[in-house]
PDB file of C-alpha atoms in Angstrom:
ATOM      1  CA  MET A   1      -6.498 -47.695 -50.431  1.00 84.00           C
ATOM      2  CA  LEU A   2      -8.646 -46.694 -47.468  1.00 94.00           C
ATOM      3  CA  ILE A   3      -6.191 -47.719 -44.734  1.00 94.00           C
ATOM      4  CA  SER A   4      -3.370 -45.832 -46.434  1.00 94.00           C
ATOM      5  CA  ASP A   5      -5.558 -42.738 -46.839  1.00 97.00           C
ATOM      6  CA  ILE A   6      -6.567 -42.795 -43.171  1.00 98.00           C
ATOM      7  CA  ALA A   7      -2.930 -43.128 -42.087  1.00 97.00           C
ATOM      8  CA  ALA A   8      -1.917 -40.226 -44.323  1.00 97.00           C
ATOM      9  CA  THR A   9      -4.671 -38.067 -42.842  1.00 98.00           C
ATOM     10  CA  LEU A  10      -3.650 -38.941 -39.287  1.00 98.00           C
ATOM     11  CA  ALA A  11      -0.099 -37.854 -40.079  1.00 98.00           C
ATOM     12  CA  VAL A  12      -1.199 -34.261 -40.758  1.00 97.00           C
ATOM     13  CA  GLN A  13      -4.461 -33.847 -38.820  1.00 97.00           C
ATOM     14  CA  LYS A  14      -4.583 -30.880 -36.422  1.00 95.00           C
ATOM     15  CA  ALA A  15      -6.627 -30.759 -33.226  1.00 90.00           C
ATOM     16  CA  GLY A  16      -8.497 -27.644 -34.319  1.00 87.00           C
ATOM     17  CA  GLN A  17      -9.336 -28.846 -37.822  1.00 91.00           C
ATOM     18  CA  PRO A  18     -12.694 -30.304 -38.862  1.00 92.00           C
ATOM     19  CA  GLY A  19     -12.766 -34.081 -39.009  1.00 95.00           C
ATOM     20  CA  GLN A  20     -11.866 -35.779 -42.276  1.00 97.00           C
ATOM     21  CA  LEU A  21     -14.437 -38.276 -43.555  1.00 98.00           C
ATOM     22  CA  PHE A  22     -14.069 -41.546 -45.478  1.00 98.00           C
ATOM     23  CA  ASP A  23     -17.402 -42.839 -46.741  1.00 98.00           C
ATOM     24  CA  ILE A  24     -17.927 -46.616 -46.448  1.00 98.00           C
ATOM     25  CA  PHE A  25     -21.710 -46.663 -46.840  1.00 98.00           C
ATOM     26  CA  GLU A  26     -21.524 -48.354 -50.251  1.00 96.00           C
ATOM     27  CA  PHE A  27     -18.941 -50.938 -49.175  1.00 96.00           C
ATOM     28  CA  ASP A  28     -20.171 -54.533 -49.248  1.00 96.00           C
ATOM     29  CA  ASP A  29     -20.439 -56.473 -46.000  1.00 95.00           C
ATOM     30  CA  ASP A  30     -17.091 -58.233 -46.425  1.00 95.00           C
ATOM     31  CA  ASP A  31     -15.236 -54.968 -47.002  1.00 95.00           C
ATOM     32  CA  LYS A  32     -16.936 -53.320 -44.015  1.00 96.00           C
ATOM     33  CA  LYS A  33     -15.995 -56.298 -41.859  1.00 95.00           C
ATOM     34  CA  LEU A  34     -12.380 -56.020 -42.989  1.00 94.00           C
ATOM     35  CA  VAL A  35     -12.304 -52.301 -42.165  1.00 95.00           C
ATOM     36  CA  THR A  36     -13.852 -52.928 -38.745  1.00 94.00           C
ATOM     37  CA  GLN A  37     -11.432 -55.741 -37.932  1.00 94.00           C
ATOM     38  CA  THR A  38      -8.435 -53.711 -39.085  1.00 95.00           C
ATOM     39  CA  LEU A  39      -9.338 -50.642 -37.037  1.00 96.00           C
ATOM     40  CA  GLY A  40     -10.408 -52.620 -33.971  1.00 94.00           C
ATOM     41  CA  LYS A  41     -12.315 -51.213 -31.014  1.00 93.00           C
ATOM     42  CA  GLY A  42     -10.818 -48.562 -28.764  1.00 94.00           C
ATOM     43  CA  GLU A  43     -11.745 -47.056 -25.420  1.00 91.00           C
ATOM     44  CA  VAL A  44     -14.491 -44.577 -26.368  1.00 95.00           C
ATOM     45  CA  CYS A  45     -17.954 -45.214 -27.794  1.00 97.00           C
ATOM     46  CA  GLY A  46     -21.283 -43.433 -27.634  1.00 98.00           C
ATOM     47  CA  VAL A  47     -24.414 -42.074 -29.257  1.00 99.00           C
ATOM     48  CA  ALA A  48     -25.571 -38.629 -30.324  1.00 98.00           C
ATOM     49  CA  ALA A  49     -29.205 -37.776 -31.060  1.00 98.00           C
ATOM     50  CA  LEU A  50     -29.669 -35.125 -33.739  1.00 96.00           C
ATOM     51  CA  PRO A  51     -32.654 -32.730 -33.835  1.00 92.00           C
ATOM     52  CA  SER A  52     -33.791 -34.356 -37.095  1.00 93.00           C
ATOM     53  CA  GLY A  53     -34.425 -37.633 -35.286  1.00 95.00           C
ATOM     54  CA  VAL A  54     -31.322 -39.263 -36.737  1.00 97.00           C
ATOM     55  CA  LEU A  55     -29.248 -41.253 -34.240  1.00 98.00           C
ATOM     56  CA  ALA A  56     -25.465 -41.339 -34.612  1.00 99.00           C
ATOM     57  CA  GLN A  57     -23.591 -44.278 -33.107  1.00 98.00           C
ATOM     58  CA  PHE A  58     -19.837 -43.914 -32.860  1.00 98.00           C
ATOM     59  CA  LYS A  59     -16.915 -45.930 -31.588  1.00 97.00           C
ATOM     60  CA  GLU A  60     -13.243 -45.115 -31.542  1.00 98.00           C
ATOM     61  CA  ALA A  61     -10.794 -47.467 -33.201  1.00 97.00           C
ATOM     62  CA  VAL A  62      -7.802 -48.960 -31.414  1.00 96.00           C
ATOM     63  CA  MET A  63      -5.982 -46.076 -33.087  1.00 96.00           C
ATOM     64  CA  ALA A  64      -7.067 -42.976 -31.157  1.00 96.00           C
ATOM     65  CA  GLY A  65      -8.645 -40.263 -33.278  1.00 97.00           C
ATOM     66  CA  VAL A  66     -10.226 -42.699 -35.749  1.00 98.00           C
ATOM     67  CA  TRP A  67     -13.993 -43.059 -35.409  1.00 98.00           C
ATOM     68  CA  HIS A  68     -16.457 -45.483 -36.979  1.00 98.00           C
ATOM     69  CA  MET A  69     -19.712 -43.570 -37.515  1.00 99.00           C
ATOM     70  CA  ARG A  70     -23.143 -45.094 -38.227  1.00 98.00           C
ATOM     71  CA  PHE A  71     -26.327 -43.055 -38.693  1.00 99.00           C
ATOM     72  CA  THR A  72     -29.847 -44.467 -38.495  1.00 99.00           C
ATOM     73  CA  ASP A  73     -33.143 -42.730 -39.223  1.00 98.00           C
ATOM     74  CA  PRO A  74     -36.151 -42.759 -36.847  1.00 96.00           C
ATOM     75  CA  ALA A  75     -37.228 -46.088 -38.356  1.00 96.00           C
ATOM     76  CA  GLY A  76     -33.855 -47.618 -37.488  1.00 96.00           C
ATOM     77  CA  ASP A  77     -32.598 -47.869 -41.071  1.00 98.00           C
ATOM     78  CA  LEU A  78     -28.937 -47.190 -41.792  1.00 98.00           C
ATOM     79  CA  ILE A  79     -28.648 -43.987 -43.843  1.00 98.00           C
ATOM     80  CA  ALA A  80     -24.931 -43.149 -43.606  1.00 98.00           C
ATOM     81  CA  GLU A  81     -21.691 -44.770 -42.514  1.00 98.00           C
ATOM     82  CA  TYR A  82     -18.157 -43.465 -42.590  1.00 98.00           C
ATOM     83  CA  ILE A  83     -14.782 -43.388 -40.892  1.00 99.00           C
ATOM     84  CA  GLU A  84     -13.839 -40.027 -39.389  1.00 99.00           C
ATOM     85  CA  VAL A  85     -10.415 -38.757 -38.361  1.00 98.00           C
ATOM     86  CA  GLY A  86     -10.607 -36.039 -35.711  1.00 98.00           C
ATOM     87  CA  PRO A  87     -10.468 -35.283 -31.970  1.00 97.00           C
ATOM     88  CA  ILE A  88     -14.150 -36.189 -31.523  1.00 97.00           C
ATOM     89  CA  PRO A  89     -16.850 -36.822 -34.123  1.00 98.00           C
ATOM     90  CA  MET A  90     -18.139 -33.531 -35.494  1.00 97.00           C
ATOM     91  CA  THR A  91     -21.643 -34.893 -34.951  1.00 97.00           C
ATOM     92  CA  VAL A  92     -21.093 -34.706 -31.173  1.00 97.00           C
ATOM     93  CA  ARG A  93     -20.506 -30.962 -31.335  1.00 94.00           C
ATOM     94  CA  ARG A  94     -23.329 -30.467 -33.830  1.00 94.00           C
ATOM     95  CA  ALA A  95     -25.812 -32.313 -31.613  1.00 96.00           C
ATOM     96  CA  CYS A  96     -25.112 -29.882 -28.748  1.00 93.00           C
ATOM     97  CA  THR A  97     -25.272 -26.577 -30.642  1.00 90.00           C
ATOM     98  CA  ALA A  98     -29.017 -26.093 -30.170  1.00 88.00           C
ATOM     99  CA  LEU A  99     -28.908 -26.447 -26.377  1.00 94.00           C
ATOM    100  CA  PRO A 100     -29.784 -23.321 -24.355  1.00 93.00           C
ATOM    101  CA  ALA A 101     -26.912 -21.459 -22.711  1.00 91.00           C
ATOM    102  CA  LEU A 102     -28.752 -21.071 -19.419  1.00 90.00           C
ATOM    103  CA  VAL A 103     -30.244 -22.999 -16.530  1.00 92.00           C
ATOM    104  CA  SER A 104     -33.794 -22.197 -15.406  1.00 90.00           C
ATOM    105  CA  HIS A 105     -35.229 -23.459 -12.146  1.00 91.00           C
ATOM    106  CA  GLY A 106     -37.756 -22.727  -9.448  1.00 90.00           C
ATOM    107  CA  PRO A 107     -37.260 -22.569  -5.675  1.00 93.00           C
ATOM    108  CA  ALA A 108     -35.381 -25.291  -3.834  1.00 91.00           C
ATOM    109  CA  PRO A 109     -37.516 -28.285  -2.857  1.00 92.00           C
ATOM    110  CA  PRO A 110     -38.074 -29.271   0.779  1.00 94.00           C
ATOM    111  CA  GLY A 111     -35.087 -31.219   2.056  1.00 93.00           C
ATOM    112  CA  ALA A 112     -32.575 -29.495  -0.221  1.00 93.00           C
ATOM    113  CA  MET A 113     -29.116 -28.779   1.191  1.00 92.00           C
ATOM    114  CA  ASN A 114     -26.613 -27.604  -1.423  1.00 92.00           C
ATOM    115  CA  VAL A 115     -28.298 -27.761  -4.803  1.00 95.00           C
ATOM    116  CA  MET A 116     -28.995 -24.030  -5.127  1.00 96.00           C
ATOM    117  CA  PRO A 117     -25.355 -22.884  -4.779  1.00 95.00           C
ATOM    118  CA  VAL A 118     -24.377 -25.579  -7.278  1.00 96.00           C
ATOM    119  CA  LEU A 119     -26.980 -24.372  -9.784  1.00 96.00           C
ATOM    120  CA  THR A 120     -25.858 -20.774  -9.293  1.00 96.00           C
ATOM    121  CA  GLU A 121     -22.254 -21.759  -9.999  1.00 96.00           C
ATOM    122  CA  ILE A 122     -23.302 -23.696 -13.106  1.00 97.00           C
ATOM    123  CA  GLY A 123     -25.340 -20.764 -14.408  1.00 96.00           C
ATOM    124  CA  ASP A 124     -22.502 -18.298 -13.836  1.00 96.00           C
ATOM    125  CA  ARG A 125     -19.950 -20.538 -15.528  1.00 97.00           C
ATOM    126  CA  ILE A 126     -22.172 -21.141 -18.560  1.00 96.00           C
ATOM    127  CA  VAL A 127     -22.426 -17.399 -19.131  1.00 94.00           C
ATOM    128  CA  GLN A 128     -18.682 -16.884 -18.687  1.00 95.00           C
ATOM    129  CA  TYR A 129     -17.558 -19.819 -20.826  1.00 96.00           C
ATOM    130  CA  ARG A 130     -15.915 -19.159 -24.190  1.00 94.00           C
ATOM    131  CA  ASP A 131     -14.737 -21.730 -26.728  1.00 89.00           C
ATOM    132  CA  GLY A 132     -11.244 -22.871 -25.856  1.00 88.00           C
ATOM    133  CA  ASP A 133     -11.522 -22.088 -22.149  1.00 95.00           C
ATOM    134  CA  PRO A 134     -10.282 -24.832 -19.811  1.00 96.00           C
ATOM    135  CA  ALA A 135     -12.939 -26.964 -18.182  1.00 97.00           C
ATOM    136  CA  HIS A 136     -14.443 -25.808 -14.907  1.00 98.00           C
ATOM    137  CA  ALA A 137     -15.143 -28.805 -12.681  1.00 98.00           C
ATOM    138  CA  ILE A 138     -17.723 -29.001  -9.924  1.00 97.00           C
ATOM    139  CA  ILE A 139     -16.940 -32.091  -7.846  1.00 97.00           C
ATOM    140  CA  LEU A 140     -20.329 -33.266  -6.649  1.00 95.00           C
ATOM    141  CA  SER A 141     -18.657 -36.042  -4.645  1.00 93.00           C
ATOM    142  CA  LEU A 142     -17.321 -33.362  -2.289  1.00 91.00           C
ATOM    143  CA  PHE A 143     -20.736 -31.820  -1.557  1.00 88.00           C
ATOM    144  CA  PRO A 144     -23.145 -33.183   1.039  1.00 91.00           C
ATOM    145  CA  MET A 145     -26.121 -33.800  -1.261  1.00 92.00           C
ATOM    146  CA  SER A 146     -29.521 -35.059  -0.160  1.00 94.00           C
ATOM    147  CA  ILE A 147     -31.715 -37.175  -2.399  1.00 94.00           C
ATOM    148  CA  GLU A 148     -33.813 -34.051  -2.933  1.00 96.00           C
ATOM    149  CA  ASP A 149     -30.682 -32.187  -4.066  1.00 96.00           C
ATOM    150  CA  VAL A 150     -29.727 -34.887  -6.539  1.00 94.00           C
ATOM    151  CA  ASN A 151     -33.221 -35.225  -7.986  1.00 96.00           C
ATOM    152  CA  PHE A 152     -33.691 -31.467  -8.323  1.00 96.00           C
ATOM    153  CA  LEU A 153     -30.287 -31.096  -9.997  1.00 97.00           C
ATOM    154  CA  GLN A 154     -31.041 -33.859 -12.493  1.00 95.00           C
ATOM    155  CA  VAL A 155     -34.483 -32.499 -13.341  1.00 95.00           C
ATOM    156  CA  THR A 156     -33.211 -28.930 -13.655  1.00 96.00           C
ATOM    157  CA  LEU A 157     -30.272 -29.761 -15.910  1.00 97.00           C
ATOM    158  CA  GLY A 158     -32.212 -32.282 -17.965  1.00 95.00           C
ATOM    159  CA  ALA A 159     -30.830 -34.867 -20.357  1.00 95.00           C
ATOM    160  CA  GLY A 160     -28.829 -33.776 -23.373  1.00 97.00           C
ATOM    161  CA  PRO A 161     -28.331 -35.453 -26.759  1.00 98.00           C
ATOM    162  CA  VAL A 162     -24.934 -37.123 -26.219  1.00 98.00           C
ATOM    163  CA  GLN A 163     -23.850 -40.094 -24.128  1.00 98.00           C
ATOM    164  CA  LEU A 164     -20.423 -41.682 -24.287  1.00 97.00           C
ATOM    165  CA  THR A 165     -18.373 -44.197 -22.358  1.00 96.00           C
ATOM    166  CA  SER A 166     -14.607 -44.312 -21.998  1.00 93.00           C
ATOM    167  CA  ARG A 167     -13.123 -47.595 -20.792  1.00 89.00           C
ATOM    168  CA  GLY A 168      -9.554 -46.781 -19.879  1.00 79.00           C
ATOM    169  CA  TYR A 169      -7.984 -47.403 -16.476  1.00 76.00           C
ATOM    170  CA  ARG A 170     -11.471 -46.844 -15.040  1.00 86.00           C
ATOM    171  CA  THR A 171     -14.828 -46.790 -16.750  1.00 94.00           C
ATOM    172  CA  CYS A 172     -16.040 -43.231 -17.229  1.00 96.00           C
ATOM    173  CA  ARG A 173     -19.504 -42.251 -18.420  1.00 97.00           C
ATOM    174  CA  VAL A 174     -19.934 -38.802 -19.906  1.00 98.00           C
ATOM    175  CA  THR A 175     -23.401 -37.377 -20.566  1.00 98.00           C
ATOM    176  CA  ALA A 176     -24.398 -34.024 -21.999  1.00 98.00           C
ATOM    177  CA  ALA A 177     -26.859 -32.102 -19.858  1.00 98.00           C
ATOM    178  CA  GLY A 178     -29.762 -30.155 -21.305  1.00 97.00           C
ATOM    179  CA  ALA A 179     -27.776 -26.914 -21.049  1.00 97.00           C
ATOM    180  CA  ARG A 180     -24.962 -26.009 -23.421  1.00 96.00           C
ATOM    181  CA  ASN A 181     -21.415 -26.930 -22.349  1.00 97.00           C
ATOM    182  CA  VAL A 182     -22.563 -28.769 -19.215  1.00 98.00           C
ATOM    183  CA  TRP A 183     -21.485 -32.401 -18.871  1.00 98.00           C
ATOM    184  CA  SER A 184     -21.908 -35.065 -16.235  1.00 98.00           C
ATOM    185  CA  VAL A 185     -18.644 -36.997 -15.815  1.00 98.00           C
ATOM    186  CA  GLN A 186     -18.760 -40.084 -13.601  1.00 97.00           C
ATOM    187  CA  PHE A 187     -15.959 -42.550 -12.890  1.00 96.00           C
ATOM    188  CA  TYR A 188     -16.782 -46.106 -11.801  1.00 96.00           C
ATOM    189  CA  ASP A 189     -14.889 -48.843  -9.972  1.00 94.00           C
ATOM    190  CA  ASN A 190     -14.788 -52.523 -10.905  1.00 90.00           C
ATOM    191  CA  MET A 191     -18.071 -53.081  -9.064  1.00 91.00           C
ATOM    192  CA  ASP A 192     -19.749 -50.411 -11.230  1.00 91.00           C
ATOM    193  CA  GLU A 193     -20.070 -48.065  -8.255  1.00 94.00           C
ATOM    194  CA  ILE A 194     -19.457 -44.336  -8.728  1.00 94.00           C
ATOM    195  CA  VAL A 195     -16.123 -43.282  -7.213  1.00 95.00           C
ATOM    196  CA  LEU A 196     -16.001 -39.744  -8.611  1.00 96.00           C
ATOM    197  CA  ASP A 197     -19.007 -37.670  -9.667  1.00 96.00           C
ATOM    198  CA  MET A 198     -18.529 -34.268 -11.231  1.00 97.00           C
ATOM    199  CA  LEU A 199     -19.958 -31.718 -13.609  1.00 98.00           C
ATOM    200  CA  GLN A 200     -17.750 -30.044 -16.184  1.00 98.00           C
ATOM    201  CA  ILE A 201     -18.489 -26.773 -17.940  1.00 98.00           C
ATOM    202  CA  VAL A 202     -16.606 -27.112 -21.233  1.00 98.00           C
ATOM    203  CA  ASP A 203     -17.389 -27.667 -24.903  1.00 96.00           C
ATOM    204  CA  ILE A 204     -16.222 -31.317 -24.824  1.00 96.00           C
ATOM    205  CA  PRO A 205     -14.584 -33.071 -21.822  1.00 96.00           C
ATOM    206  CA  SER A 206     -10.911 -33.622 -22.612  1.00 94.00           C
ATOM    207  CA  LEU A 207     -10.927 -37.305 -21.686  1.00 91.00           C
ATOM    208  CA  ALA A 208     -13.006 -37.964 -24.819  1.00 92.00           C
ATOM    209  CA  LEU A 209     -10.723 -36.010 -27.161  1.00 94.00           C
ATOM    210  CA  ALA A 210      -7.860 -37.336 -29.255  1.00 95.00           C
ATOM    211  CA  THR A 211      -4.798 -35.087 -29.337  1.00 96.00           C
ATOM    212  CA  GLU A 212      -2.323 -34.317 -32.115  1.00 97.00           C
ATOM    213  CA  GLU A 213       0.131 -36.668 -30.422  1.00 97.00           C
ATOM    214  CA  ASP A 214      -2.562 -39.366 -30.609  1.00 97.00           C
ATOM    215  CA  PHE A 215      -2.980 -38.699 -34.340  1.00 98.00           C
ATOM    216  CA  ARG A 216       0.733 -39.158 -35.012  1.00 98.00           C
ATOM    217  CA  ASP A 217       0.952 -42.314 -32.898  1.00 98.00           C
ATOM    218  CA  SER A 218      -2.125 -43.710 -34.638  1.00 98.00           C
ATOM    219  CA  ALA A 219      -0.662 -42.918 -38.064  1.00 98.00           C
ATOM    220  CA  ALA A 220       2.466 -44.908 -37.221  1.00 97.00           C
ATOM    221  CA  ARG A 221       0.455 -47.832 -35.838  1.00 96.00           C
ATOM    222  CA  LEU A 222      -1.841 -47.932 -38.841  1.00 96.00           C
ATOM    223  CA  ARG A 223       1.107 -47.879 -41.233  1.00 96.00           C
ATOM    224  CA  ASP A 224       2.580 -50.829 -39.352  1.00 94.00           C
ATOM    225  CA  VAL A 225      -0.708 -52.699 -39.784  1.00 92.00           C
ATOM    226  CA  GLU A 226      -0.815 -51.802 -43.464  1.00 89.00           C
ATOM    227  CA  GLU A 227       2.766 -52.984 -43.962  1.00 90.00           C
ATOM    228  CA  ALA A 228       2.147 -56.263 -42.141  1.00 84.00           C
ATOM    229  CA  TYR A 229      -1.178 -57.269 -43.669  1.00 79.00           C
ATOM    230  CA  PHE A 230      -1.866 -55.348 -46.870  1.00 80.00           C
ATOM    231  CA  LYS A 231       1.469 -55.325 -48.711  1.00 70.00           C
TER     232      LYS A 231
END
């Protein structure tokens, strides 16, 4: 049974392992609805645009480390659907692999204050970054930034292929920039105003990742659900 198989996978999944997939594309609507209701909706959801034009939509279950994945082609037709067990959908990493590992820009625009030192720091950190390194954070909220700074920074970094939202204690929106391993991480208050604005140089921001402890907790929770409703 699918729920049992997912729980068993969660019990042994490692943080560094590839995600484990459970195809539900051929399930009928009633079975898909049952799977969706059983897994529930967790804190993280998002989209990843692949170079092929395929769009991946993903949402985490109530059980951390379990992801409901849906893929649509450029015409909007569903072409794949599965449940994935892993720290973050593998599609998120795959979508970012083609991004350039550099930041190119021209001279500072009139009215700029601090954008050039920020861009220099980003460029240096991109070059230095290696997989597994801890995140390097640049807290933009701490810099006096003019409108010209902000606009030039946004245009220079560009928009990347991944956007995700985490709704925990505070809403956090995480967006890949157009340069590899550069992420915009913004925390919002209850009025949807930014209270913390930062850039992170890292492969994936940790707040979006499920840990091995999450996997084990999710395995236990899913087994409880299975015991209560499916036996």
